Amino acid sequence: MIRVVLATRNPHKVAELGRILVDVPVELVSGVDVALPEVEETGDTFTDNALLKARMCAAATGSPAIADDSGLVVDALGGDPGVRSARFAGEHGDDEANLLLVLERLGAETNRSGRFVCVAALATPDGHEVTETGTMQGVIAEAPRGAGGFGYDPIFIATGQQRTNAELTPAEKDAISHRGAAFRALRPHLLELAAVDRGRQGGGPSANAALR
């Protein structure tokens, strides 16, 4: 079974991707278990940053790697926090400070529409790569609700829902989430990678053919 490294140390993302890709016949290896390089997210777009992380991880581990970059886009804030979602309040990964800053910036604004965006990237050590994008439309709540999820989940209400993402079960959230959509779209590429690798083990073509 071909090894595919998850280019993240975030335990929430590792668990979420494990659920979403549970039936894909590859060995998913957490970024916690390999020597991942520190990658500065210098890209201007989610696609830029997802590819940066996937490329660096594939080069460092010698295995195909998958990464994502995702964030919250709020219309009334001109698209912020956007690619700065994880560090909107200054310190990377301070979820509570980030979401409270969004609420502070919105104030009494009546236009509370926004969306989560996720770009999932798959890269191989010799430079072949693909990306897929998923979105989840919704509105920003007036105050945090719920103890589940992570990031901005306590203040985001997806279209068609009355509860915030943090009030949904993991299965409910996965079914509609931006990350779920992006990685389900990436799933066929992983299946091709696994199939071609099985062919290579039997003398077939290179596994990288799956990404051409």
JSON list of C-alpha atoms in Angstrom, two decimals, residues 25 37 48 105 110-111 113 119 130 145 164 174 190 193-194 201:
[
{"chain": "A", "resi": 25, "resn": "PRO", "atom": "CA", "xyz": [-6.60, 2.30, -0.09]},
{"chain": "A", "resi": 37, "resn": "PRO", "atom": "CA", "xyz": [9.76, 21.00, 7.55]},
{"chain": "A", "resi": 48, "resn": "ASP", "atom": "CA", "xyz": [-0.50, 28.88, -3.43]},
{"chain": "A", "resi": 105, "resn": "ARG", "atom": "CA", "xyz": [-14.74, 43.85, 13.15]},
{"chain": "A", "resi": 110, "resn": "THR", "atom": "CA", "xyz": [-26.24, 43.25, 8.95]},
{"chain": "A", "resi": 111, "resn": "ASN", "atom": "CA", "xyz": [-24.50, 41.66, 5.98]},
{"chain": "A", "resi": 113, "resn": "SER", "atom": "CA", "xyz": [-22.54, 36.42, 4.63]},
{"chain": "A", "resi": 119, "resn": "VAL", "atom": "CA", "xyz": [-7.94, 24.01, -1.47]},
{"chain": "A", "resi": 130, "resn": "VAL", "atom": "CA", "xyz": [-3.15, 18.44, -8.60]},
{"chain": "A", "resi": 145, "resn": "ARG", "atom": "CA", "xyz": [-22.01, 28.68, 20.02]},
{"chain": "A", "resi": 164, "resn": "THR", "atom": "CA", "xyz": [-23.11, 26.54, 14.06]},
{"chain": "A", "resi": 174, "resn": "ASP", "atom": "CA", "xyz": [-17.90, 16.40, 7.18]},
{"chain": "A", "resi": 190, "resn": "LEU", "atom": "CA", "xyz": [-5.62, 9.21, -4.69]},
{"chain": "A", "resi": 193, "resn": "LEU", "atom": "CA", "xyz": [-2.30, 6.88, -7.44]},
{"chain": "A", "resi": 194, "resn": "ALA", "atom": "CA", "xyz": [-3.00, 3.69, -5.47]},
{"chain": "A", "resi": 201, "resn": "GLN", "atom": "CA", "xyz": [4.52, -3.31, -7.96]}
]
